[in-house]
């Protein structure tokens, strides 16, 4: 996707965050990383880390979704993304990604005005030299579909293949 489209998706997400309501009132922090954060002109998607709290309603929906084979994070994803595609959200993975050496850029944190996030977003400048990162935890059988296989799933799959 073009960088302009990715920026629009992020601004739309910030609009929704500013409107608030459940479950967005549980979000504590949003960080951006990957090709968009490095300034790529044509990122395949926008990688985000969303740190959030839980409440009884979110826990109930999570368990209900798991028991029926649905996405347990669907409520939070829908609230953040709306119906758009292009935002790849990693929930509650900040510590894991930092430990693996990923560079995370703070976009928004609880208590800040959304305008602060928009200023940070505008400060992520385009870089014609920035491209897609090499995909880690990928096996040859999945070449070409790596953008549809979330990183945690790739880690599990490669671990199973290695064993």
Coordinates of C-alpha atoms in Angstrom, one line a residue, residues 1-142:
X1 CA 0.0 0.0 0.0
X2 CA 1.1 3.6 -0.5
X3 CA 2.4 5.4 2.6
X4 CA -0.4 8.0 2.3
X5 CA -3.0 5.3 2.6
X6 CA -1.2 3.8 5.6
X7 CA -1.1 7.3 7.3
X8 CA -4.8 7.7 6.6
X9 CA -5.5 4.3 8.3
X10 CA -3.5 5.5 11.3
X11 CA -5.3 8.8 11.5
X12 CA -8.7 7.0 11.2
X13 CA -7.6 4.8 14.1
X14 CA -6.7 7.9 16.1
X15 CA -10.1 9.4 15.3
X16 CA -11.8 6.3 16.8
X17 CA -9.5 6.3 19.8
X18 CA -10.4 10.0 20.4
X19 CA -14.2 9.1 20.2
X20 CA -13.5 6.5 23.0
X21 CA -16.0 4.1 24.4
X22 CA -15.6 0.4 25.1
X23 CA -13.2 -1.3 24.5
X24 CA -11.0 1.6 23.5
X25 CA -11.2 3.0 27.0
X26 CA -9.0 -0.1 28.0
X27 CA -6.1 0.9 25.6
X28 CA -3.0 2.1 27.5
X29 CA -0.5 2.5 24.7
X30 CA -0.1 2.3 21.0
X31 CA 3.3 1.9 19.3
X32 CA 4.2 1.6 15.7
X33 CA 7.1 -0.5 14.2
X34 CA 8.2 -2.2 11.1
X35 CA 8.5 -0.7 7.6
X36 CA 6.1 2.1 8.1
X37 CA 8.0 3.3 11.2
X38 CA 11.2 3.1 9.3
X39 CA 9.7 5.4 6.6
X40 CA 9.0 2.9 3.8
X41 CA 7.1 4.5 0.9
X42 CA 5.2 1.3 0.2
X43 CA 4.7 -0.7 3.4
X44 CA 2.7 -3.9 3.0
X45 CA 0.9 -3.0 6.2
X46 CA 1.3 -1.0 9.4
X47 CA 2.6 -3.0 12.4
X48 CA 1.2 -1.8 15.7
X49 CA 1.6 -2.9 19.3
X50 CA -1.4 -2.2 21.4
X51 CA -1.1 -2.5 25.2
X52 CA -4.4 -2.7 27.0
X53 CA -6.1 -3.7 30.2
X54 CA -8.9 -6.1 30.5
X55 CA -12.3 -6.0 32.2
X56 CA -15.0 -8.6 32.8
X57 CA -16.7 -7.9 29.4
X58 CA -13.5 -8.2 27.4
X59 CA -12.5 -11.4 29.3
X60 CA -16.0 -12.9 28.6
X61 CA -15.9 -12.0 24.9
X62 CA -12.3 -13.4 24.7
X63 CA -13.4 -16.8 26.3
X64 CA -16.6 -17.0 24.2
X65 CA -14.7 -16.4 21.0
X66 CA -12.1 -19.0 21.8
X67 CA -14.8 -21.6 22.6
X68 CA -16.3 -21.1 19.2
X69 CA -13.1 -20.9 17.2
X70 CA -13.3 -17.2 16.5
X71 CA -10.8 -14.4 16.9
X72 CA -10.6 -13.6 20.6
X73 CA -9.3 -10.1 19.9
X74 CA -12.1 -9.2 17.4
X75 CA -13.8 -6.6 19.6
X76 CA -10.6 -4.7 20.2
X77 CA -9.5 -5.0 16.5
X78 CA -12.8 -3.8 15.2
X79 CA -12.8 -0.9 17.6
X80 CA -9.3 0.2 16.5
X81 CA -9.5 -0.6 12.8
X82 CA -13.1 -0.3 11.9
X83 CA -13.7 -2.2 8.6
X84 CA -10.3 -1.3 7.1
X85 CA -7.5 -3.6 6.3
X86 CA -3.8 -2.8 6.5
X87 CA -3.2 -2.5 10.2
X88 CA -1.4 -5.5 11.7
X89 CA -2.1 -5.3 15.5
X90 CA 0.1 -7.2 18.0
X91 CA -1.7 -7.1 21.4
X92 CA 0.3 -7.0 24.6
X93 CA 3.6 -7.9 22.9
X94 CA 5.7 -4.8 23.7
X95 CA 8.1 -6.6 26.1
X96 CA 8.5 -9.6 23.8
X97 CA 9.2 -7.5 20.7
X98 CA 11.6 -5.2 22.6
X99 CA 13.5 -8.2 24.0
X100 CA 13.9 -9.4 20.4
X101 CA 15.4 -6.1 19.4
X102 CA 12.5 -4.5 17.5
X103 CA 12.5 -0.7 17.5
X104 CA 9.1 0.5 18.7
X105 CA 8.0 4.1 18.2
X106 CA 5.4 5.5 20.7
X107 CA 2.4 6.8 19.0
X108 CA 0.0 7.3 21.9
X109 CA -0.2 6.7 25.6
X110 CA -3.2 6.9 27.9
X111 CA -3.8 10.4 29.3
X112 CA -2.4 12.2 26.3
X113 CA -4.4 14.2 23.8
X114 CA -4.7 12.4 20.4
X115 CA -3.2 15.5 18.9
X116 CA 0.1 14.5 20.5
X117 CA -0.1 11.2 18.7
X118 CA -0.8 13.0 15.4
X119 CA 2.3 15.1 15.9
X120 CA 4.3 11.9 16.6
X121 CA 2.8 10.3 13.5
X122 CA 3.8 13.3 11.3
X123 CA 7.3 13.1 12.7
X124 CA 7.8 9.6 11.2
X125 CA 9.3 10.8 8.0
X126 CA 9.3 9.0 4.6
X127 CA 12.6 7.4 3.6
X128 CA 13.0 6.2 0.0
X129 CA 15.7 3.8 1.2
X130 CA 13.6 2.1 3.8
X131 CA 12.0 -1.1 2.6
X132 CA 10.4 -4.2 4.0
X133 CA 12.2 -6.0 6.8
X134 CA 13.3 -9.6 6.2
X135 CA 10.6 -11.9 7.5
X136 CA 11.9 -14.0 10.4
X137 CA 10.5 -17.2 11.6
X138 CA 9.4 -18.2 8.1
X139 CA 9.6 -21.7 6.5
X140 CA 10.0 -22.2 2.8
X141 CA 6.5 -23.7 2.4
X142 CA 5.0 -20.4 3.4

